[in-house]
Coordinates of C-alpha atoms in Angstrom, one line a residue:
M1 CA -0.2 -0.1 0.2
A2 CA 1.2 3.5 -1.2
S3 CA 2.4 5.7 2.2
C4 CA 0.7 9.0 2.9
I5 CA 1.9 12.2 1.4
F6 CA 2.6 14.5 4.2
L7 CA 1.0 17.9 4.1
S8 CA 2.5 20.3 6.4
L9 CA -0.5 22.5 6.6
T10 CA -4.3 21.4 6.8
I11 CA -7.5 23.2 7.9
L12 CA -10.1 20.5 9.2
H13 CA -13.2 22.7 9.2
S14 CA -16.8 22.6 9.9
A15 CA -17.1 19.9 12.3
R16 CA -20.7 20.2 13.8
Q17 CA -19.1 19.6 17.3
L18 CA -15.6 20.0 17.9
L19 CA -14.6 18.2 21.1
T20 CA -11.1 20.0 22.2
L21 CA -11.1 18.6 25.8
R22 CA -9.1 21.5 26.6
G23 CA -8.0 22.3 30.2
P24 CA -5.2 22.8 32.8
A25 CA -2.4 20.0 32.7
G26 CA -3.1 17.0 34.7
P27 CA -5.7 14.3 34.4
R28 CA -9.4 15.5 34.7
R29 CA -11.4 14.8 38.1
G30 CA -14.0 15.1 39.2
R31 CA -16.7 17.3 37.6
A32 CA -13.6 18.4 35.5
L33 CA -14.3 14.9 33.6
D34 CA -17.7 15.5 32.2
E35 CA -16.6 19.0 30.5
L36 CA -15.5 18.5 26.8
H37 CA -15.4 21.8 25.7
I38 CA -17.3 21.6 22.5
I39 CA -16.9 24.0 19.9
N40 CA -19.9 24.0 17.4
D41 CA -19.1 24.6 13.7
G42 CA -15.4 24.2 15.1
A43 CA -11.9 23.8 13.2
V44 CA -8.5 22.8 13.8
L45 CA -5.2 24.4 11.7
I46 CA -2.5 21.9 11.6
E47 CA 1.2 22.6 10.7
D48 CA 3.9 19.9 10.7
G49 CA 1.8 17.5 12.5
I50 CA 0.9 20.1 15.2
I51 CA -2.2 21.9 16.2
R52 CA -1.6 25.6 15.4
E53 CA -5.1 26.9 15.8
V54 CA -8.4 25.7 17.5
G55 CA -11.6 27.8 16.9
P56 CA -14.8 28.4 15.2
T57 CA -14.5 27.6 11.4
R58 CA -15.2 31.4 10.5
R59 CA -12.4 32.5 12.6
L60 CA -9.8 30.3 11.5
E61 CA -10.4 30.3 7.9
N62 CA -10.3 34.2 7.7
L63 CA -6.6 33.6 9.0
S64 CA -4.1 34.7 6.4
V65 CA -2.1 31.2 6.9
A66 CA -5.3 29.1 6.5
R67 CA -5.7 30.3 3.1
K68 CA -2.6 28.0 1.9
A69 CA -3.9 25.0 3.8
R70 CA -5.1 21.6 2.5
E71 CA -8.7 21.8 3.6
I72 CA -10.6 18.7 5.3
S73 CA -14.2 19.3 5.7
A74 CA -16.1 17.8 8.3
A75 CA -19.5 19.5 8.0
G76 CA -22.0 17.8 9.9
R77 CA -19.8 15.3 12.0
V78 CA -18.1 14.9 15.3
V79 CA -14.2 15.7 15.8
M80 CA -12.5 14.5 18.7
P81 CA -9.2 13.7 20.0
G82 CA -8.0 10.1 19.1
F83 CA -8.5 7.6 21.6
V84 CA -5.3 6.6 24.1
D85 CA -5.7 3.2 24.6
S86 CA -3.5 2.8 27.8
H87 CA -3.5 -0.8 28.8
T88 CA -2.9 -3.5 26.2
H89 CA -1.4 -7.1 25.5
I90 CA -0.9 -6.9 21.7
I91 CA 1.4 -10.0 21.9
S92 CA -0.6 -12.6 24.3
G93 CA -0.7 -15.4 21.9
P94 CA -3.6 -17.1 19.9
S95 CA -7.2 -17.0 20.6
R96 CA -8.9 -18.7 23.4
L97 CA -11.8 -20.4 21.6
S98 CA -12.7 -22.5 24.8
S99 CA -12.5 -21.9 28.7
A100 CA -9.3 -23.4 29.8
P101 CA -9.6 -25.4 32.9
G102 CA -7.8 -24.5 35.9
G103 CA -8.6 -20.5 35.1
E104 CA -7.0 -17.4 34.1
R105 CA -3.1 -18.1 35.3
E106 CA -3.6 -21.5 33.2
A107 CA -5.0 -19.6 30.1
V108 CA -2.0 -17.0 30.5
L109 CA 0.7 -20.3 30.5
D110 CA -0.8 -21.8 27.6
N111 CA -0.6 -18.9 25.8
V112 CA 3.2 -18.5 27.2
A113 CA 4.1 -21.7 26.0
I114 CA 2.9 -20.7 22.5
V115 CA 4.6 -17.4 22.6
R116 CA 8.0 -18.5 23.2
E117 CA 8.2 -20.9 20.2
T118 CA 7.0 -18.3 17.8
T119 CA 9.1 -16.5 15.7
A120 CA 9.8 -12.6 16.1
R121 CA 8.5 -12.3 12.6
L122 CA 5.4 -13.9 13.0
L123 CA 4.6 -11.9 16.2
S124 CA 5.2 -8.7 14.6
A125 CA 2.7 -9.6 11.5
Q126 CA 0.1 -10.5 14.0
A127 CA 0.6 -7.5 16.1
I128 CA 0.3 -5.3 12.8
S129 CA -2.8 -6.9 11.9
V130 CA -4.3 -5.6 15.7
L131 CA -3.1 -2.3 15.2
R132 CA -4.1 -2.0 12.0
L133 CA -7.7 -2.5 13.3
A134 CA -7.1 -0.4 16.0
L135 CA -6.2 2.5 14.0
A136 CA -8.9 1.9 11.8
H137 CA -11.7 2.1 15.0
G138 CA -9.9 5.3 16.3
T139 CA -7.0 4.4 18.5
T140 CA -4.1 6.8 17.9
S141 CA -2.0 6.3 20.9
I142 CA -1.6 2.5 22.6
E143 CA 0.3 1.1 25.4
S144 CA 1.1 -2.7 25.1
K145 CA 3.0 -5.0 27.5
S146 CA 5.5 -8.1 27.6
G147 CA 4.4 -10.8 30.1
Y148 CA 3.4 -13.7 27.4
G149 CA 7.1 -14.6 27.4
L150 CA 8.1 -15.3 31.1
N151 CA 11.6 -16.0 30.2
A152 CA 14.4 -13.9 29.2
S153 CA 14.3 -14.8 25.2
G154 CA 10.5 -14.8 25.2
E155 CA 10.2 -11.3 27.0
L156 CA 12.8 -9.5 25.0
K157 CA 11.5 -11.0 21.8
I158 CA 8.3 -9.4 22.5
L159 CA 9.6 -6.1 23.8
R160 CA 12.0 -5.9 20.5
V161 CA 8.8 -6.3 18.3
L162 CA 6.8 -3.6 20.4
T163 CA 9.7 -1.2 20.1
G164 CA 10.0 -1.8 16.3
L165 CA 6.5 -1.0 16.3
G166 CA 6.5 2.1 18.2
E167 CA 5.9 4.9 15.7
S168 CA 4.6 3.6 12.6
P169 CA 1.9 5.3 12.3
L170 CA 0.4 4.4 15.4
E171 CA 2.1 5.5 18.5
L172 CA 3.1 2.8 20.9
V173 CA 4.7 2.5 23.9
P174 CA 5.9 -0.6 25.4
T175 CA 5.8 -1.9 29.0
F176 CA 7.8 -4.7 30.7
L177 CA 5.4 -6.9 32.9
G178 CA 8.0 -9.4 34.1
P179 CA 5.7 -10.3 37.0
H180 CA 2.5 -11.2 35.4
V181 CA 2.2 -14.7 36.8
V182 CA 4.8 -17.3 38.1
P183 CA 6.3 -19.3 35.3
P184 CA 6.5 -23.0 35.2
E185 CA 10.0 -22.9 35.9
F186 CA 9.7 -21.3 39.4
E187 CA 6.4 -22.7 39.7
G188 CA 6.4 -22.5 43.7
R189 CA 9.1 -19.9 44.0
P190 CA 7.6 -16.5 43.3
E191 CA 10.3 -14.6 45.4
E192 CA 13.1 -16.2 43.4
Y193 CA 11.4 -15.6 40.3
I194 CA 11.2 -11.8 41.4
R195 CA 14.7 -11.7 42.2
W196 CA 15.6 -13.1 38.8
L197 CA 13.9 -10.0 37.4
C198 CA 15.0 -7.4 39.4
D199 CA 18.8 -8.9 38.8
E200 CA 18.8 -10.1 35.4
M201 CA 15.8 -8.4 33.2
L202 CA 15.2 -5.1 34.4
P203 CA 18.8 -4.4 34.1
I204 CA 19.0 -5.4 30.2
V205 CA 15.3 -4.2 29.5
H206 CA 16.8 -0.9 30.7
R207 CA 20.1 -0.8 29.5
R208 CA 18.4 -1.6 25.5
G209 CA 15.8 0.7 25.9
L210 CA 13.0 -1.7 25.2
A211 CA 10.4 -0.3 27.5
R212 CA 9.2 3.0 29.1
F213 CA 7.3 1.3 32.1
A214 CA 7.4 -1.7 34.6
D215 CA 4.3 -3.0 35.7
G216 CA 3.4 -6.2 37.7
C217 CA 0.4 -8.2 38.7
C218 CA -0.8 -7.8 42.4
D219 CA -3.9 -10.3 42.4
A220 CA -5.2 -13.6 43.0
G221 CA -3.2 -16.3 41.0
A222 CA -0.3 -13.6 40.4
F223 CA 1.9 -11.9 42.9
T224 CA 1.4 -10.1 46.5
A225 CA 2.4 -6.7 47.4
E226 CA 5.1 -7.9 49.6
Q227 CA 6.2 -10.0 46.9
L228 CA 6.3 -7.2 44.0
R229 CA 7.8 -4.6 46.8
P230 CA 11.5 -5.5 45.7
Y231 CA 10.6 -5.5 41.9
Y232 CA 8.9 -1.6 42.1
Q233 CA 12.2 -0.6 44.1
A234 CA 14.6 -1.6 41.7
A235 CA 12.5 -0.4 38.7
Q236 CA 12.1 3.0 40.1
Q237 CA 15.7 3.3 41.0
M238 CA 16.4 2.6 37.4
G239 CA 14.1 5.3 36.2
F240 CA 11.0 3.3 34.8
G241 CA 7.4 4.5 35.3
L242 CA 5.7 2.6 37.3
K243 CA 2.1 0.8 36.7
M244 CA 0.4 -2.2 38.5
H245 CA -2.6 -4.9 37.6
V246 CA -4.3 -4.8 41.2
G247 CA -7.5 -6.3 42.3
Q248 CA -8.8 -7.9 39.0
Y249 CA -9.8 -11.2 40.4
G250 CA -9.5 -10.7 44.2
G251 CA -8.2 -8.4 47.2
T252 CA -6.4 -5.1 46.8
D253 CA -3.3 -5.1 49.0
G254 CA -1.4 -3.5 45.9
V255 CA -2.8 -0.5 46.4
T256 CA -1.2 0.1 50.0
L257 CA 2.1 0.5 47.9
T258 CA 0.7 3.6 46.6
G259 CA 2.3 5.2 49.8
E260 CA 5.9 4.0 48.8
F261 CA 6.2 4.5 45.1
P262 CA 4.8 7.2 42.5
F263 CA 2.7 5.0 40.2
V264 CA 1.6 6.3 37.1
S265 CA -1.5 4.1 37.2
L266 CA -3.3 1.3 38.7
D267 CA -5.5 -0.8 36.4
H268 CA -8.5 -2.9 36.9
L269 CA -9.5 -2.0 40.1
V270 CA -12.9 -4.5 40.4
H271 CA -12.3 -5.4 43.9
V272 CA -11.8 -2.1 46.1
D273 CA -13.1 -1.4 49.3
D274 CA -13.5 2.5 50.7
R275 CA -9.9 2.1 52.3
A276 CA -8.2 1.4 48.9
L277 CA -10.5 4.4 47.1
T278 CA -8.8 6.6 50.1
Q279 CA -5.6 5.2 49.4
L280 CA -6.2 5.8 45.6
R281 CA -7.6 9.4 46.2
D282 CA -4.3 10.1 48.0
S283 CA -2.2 9.2 45.1
S284 CA -1.3 10.2 42.0
A285 CA -1.9 7.1 40.0
V286 CA -4.8 7.3 37.4
A287 CA -7.3 4.5 37.9
T288 CA -7.5 2.8 34.9
L289 CA -10.7 0.7 34.1
A290 CA -11.5 -2.1 31.6
P291 CA -15.0 -2.8 31.2
A292 CA -14.7 -4.8 28.0
S293 CA -12.5 -7.4 30.1
T294 CA -15.3 -7.7 32.8
F295 CA -18.1 -8.0 30.1
F296 CA -15.9 -10.6 28.2
Q297 CA -15.3 -12.8 31.3
Q298 CA -18.7 -12.4 32.6
T299 CA -17.9 -11.9 36.2
H300 CA -20.6 -9.6 36.7
R301 CA -18.6 -7.5 39.0
Y302 CA -17.5 -4.0 37.5
A303 CA -15.0 -1.4 39.0
P304 CA -16.8 1.0 41.1
A305 CA -16.1 4.1 38.9
R306 CA -19.0 6.4 40.1
D307 CA -17.5 6.3 43.7
M308 CA -14.0 7.0 42.2
I309 CA -15.0 9.8 40.1
E310 CA -17.0 11.2 43.1
S311 CA -13.9 10.8 45.3
G312 CA -11.9 13.0 42.8
I313 CA -9.8 9.7 41.4
P314 CA -8.8 10.4 38.2
V315 CA -10.1 7.5 35.8
A316 CA -8.9 6.5 32.7
L317 CA -10.6 3.5 29.8
A318 CA -8.6 1.2 28.3
S319 CA -9.6 -2.2 26.1
S320 CA -7.1 -4.7 28.1
Y321 CA -7.0 -6.1 24.7
S322 CA -5.5 -9.7 25.3
R323 CA -6.2 -12.7 23.3
V324 CA -6.9 -14.5 26.3
S325 CA -9.2 -12.7 28.4
S326 CA -10.5 -9.1 26.6
P327 CA -10.3 -9.8 22.7
S328 CA -11.3 -6.3 21.7
F329 CA -9.4 -3.5 20.5
N330 CA -12.0 -1.4 19.7
M331 CA -12.3 1.8 22.4
Q332 CA -15.8 2.6 21.0
V333 CA -17.2 -0.2 22.5
V334 CA -15.2 0.5 25.7
V335 CA -16.7 3.9 25.9
F336 CA -20.4 2.4 25.4
L337 CA -19.8 -0.4 28.2
A338 CA -18.6 2.5 30.5
C339 CA -21.9 4.3 30.1
R340 CA -23.9 1.1 30.4
Q341 CA -22.0 -0.8 33.1
F342 CA -20.4 1.8 35.1
G343 CA -23.1 4.9 35.0
M344 CA -20.6 7.1 33.4
T345 CA -21.9 9.9 31.1
A346 CA -20.9 10.0 27.5
A347 CA -18.7 12.8 28.1
E348 CA -17.0 11.4 31.2
A349 CA -16.1 8.0 29.2
I350 CA -15.0 10.1 26.4
S351 CA -12.4 12.0 28.6
A352 CA -11.5 9.1 30.0
A353 CA -10.6 7.4 27.1
T354 CA -8.8 10.5 25.6
I355 CA -6.9 12.8 27.8
N356 CA -7.0 10.8 31.0
G357 CA -5.5 7.7 28.9
A358 CA -2.7 10.0 28.1
Y359 CA -1.9 10.8 31.5
A360 CA -2.1 7.1 32.4
M361 CA 0.7 6.6 29.8
K362 CA 2.8 10.0 30.7
L363 CA 1.4 11.6 27.4
G364 CA -0.9 13.9 28.4
H365 CA 1.5 17.1 27.4
R366 CA 1.3 16.3 23.8
V367 CA -1.6 14.1 23.0
G368 CA -5.3 13.6 24.2
S369 CA -6.9 16.8 23.8
L370 CA -7.0 19.2 20.6
E371 CA -5.2 22.3 22.0
V372 CA -2.2 24.5 20.6
G373 CA 0.9 23.1 20.6
K374 CA -0.3 19.3 20.7
Q375 CA 0.1 16.6 18.2
A376 CA -2.9 16.8 15.8
D377 CA -4.3 13.3 16.2
L378 CA -7.6 13.1 16.2
L379 CA -10.7 11.4 14.8
V380 CA -13.8 12.4 12.1
L381 CA -16.7 10.5 13.6
N382 CA -19.8 9.4 11.4
V383 CA -22.2 11.0 13.6
G384 CA -23.8 14.3 14.5
D385 CA -23.8 14.2 18.2
Y386 CA -20.9 12.9 20.2
R387 CA -23.4 10.8 22.4
E388 CA -24.1 8.5 19.7
L389 CA -20.9 6.8 20.9
T390 CA -22.8 5.7 23.7
Y391 CA -25.8 4.4 21.6
E392 CA -24.8 2.8 18.5
Y393 CA -22.4 0.0 20.0
G394 CA -20.8 -2.8 17.6
V395 CA -20.6 -0.2 14.3
N396 CA -17.3 1.2 13.6
L397 CA -18.1 5.3 13.9
V398 CA -14.6 6.4 12.5
D399 CA -14.8 8.2 9.1
M400 CA -11.3 9.2 9.7
T401 CA -8.6 9.1 11.8
I402 CA -5.5 11.4 11.4
K403 CA -2.2 11.0 13.1
R404 CA 0.1 13.8 13.7
G405 CA -1.6 15.9 11.1
V406 CA -1.7 12.6 8.5
V407 CA -4.9 11.0 7.5
V408 CA -3.9 7.4 8.4
H409 CA -7.5 6.1 7.8
D410 CA -10.6 6.9 5.8
R411 CA -12.8 5.2 3.8
S412 CA -10.7 4.0 1.2
G413 CA -8.5 1.8 4.2
V414 CA -5.8 2.0 6.7
R415 CA -2.4 3.4 5.2
W416 CA 0.2 1.6 7.3
P417 CA 4.0 1.4 5.6
K418 CA 4.7 -1.8 3.5
E419 CA 6.0 -4.3 6.0
S420 CA 9.2 -5.4 5.6

């Protein structure tokens, strides 16, 4: 497929609703999460991939520089920031077409065995097929984790593939998830496995620049807070951003670690009590929730999003895409489920899936909202009102995806560089 032609100056105009999500630096909390700062008949002027002006169409079209710009009409449609999916497992093995006996850990380990034997080239091709579809459905920035290798060769292979996909054209941030579950080689010896991660894997990953974040699972069937403490101590000393899976299947003792470490995000948080909510509120972490994962697994217990929002905890939404436990990359479905199952408003869900997702990846300074100086990552939706995102579920409403000012998806398809 031919590569995109880069045009240095573009004006996208006549949007029926332009959702800017402008606001002060930092993730949106409380009532601010419900404020989209909409411009009716709005326009965005883009220069060299960066937003130069945002405002009413008439004002921007009267700018002298706009007369030289390529025009994109969004007449009658909604324009919003691209989705920022801050929690995925793009490389996670084959689809689970039947329930694995023994539960989540056994399902993960089954796929670990397959990923270890799969070539990097094939893993890359499989990941690209997922990322193409995510891009077509409006995701412009995405985080993805390792954790399906669980030995040196497997984890490094996954991270090398993810790093190679990082900028072309969907922006991908890699995360090291060494302590996903205890691998077979360390069965019954979780502390020894954590020591190995601290002594061997974290230094290699850091030295080779293969991950921006270090993540771990503090949950039933995985690790305890006490077991993960030395891992996070080592990761912090090396300069990794810190993330944690916590409370998806059981207790939330991992939340106590927020008093010791500056977590960027705590993810899932299905099983949380009032004490954990207080600890979250007093931390700097974004609570990243994954309603599609709960929906797919039919556990019928959802994270208490309303309590979090009303407590002032910044909430983000992510797909938690995984072949094992959440095989959907579609952030439009995530927004729909957040409204239906969490009781979030459409505006809250959109904010959580864009600007707060960006802050959950430490990218809020340049993506997640349509403001002067930020990357021109935006979507044109084939709807006249943003609230339709929470009504027409299962339908791709994205008419056009623009990344860094370049149209990377439209009705003709996804424009992805030819794979080597």
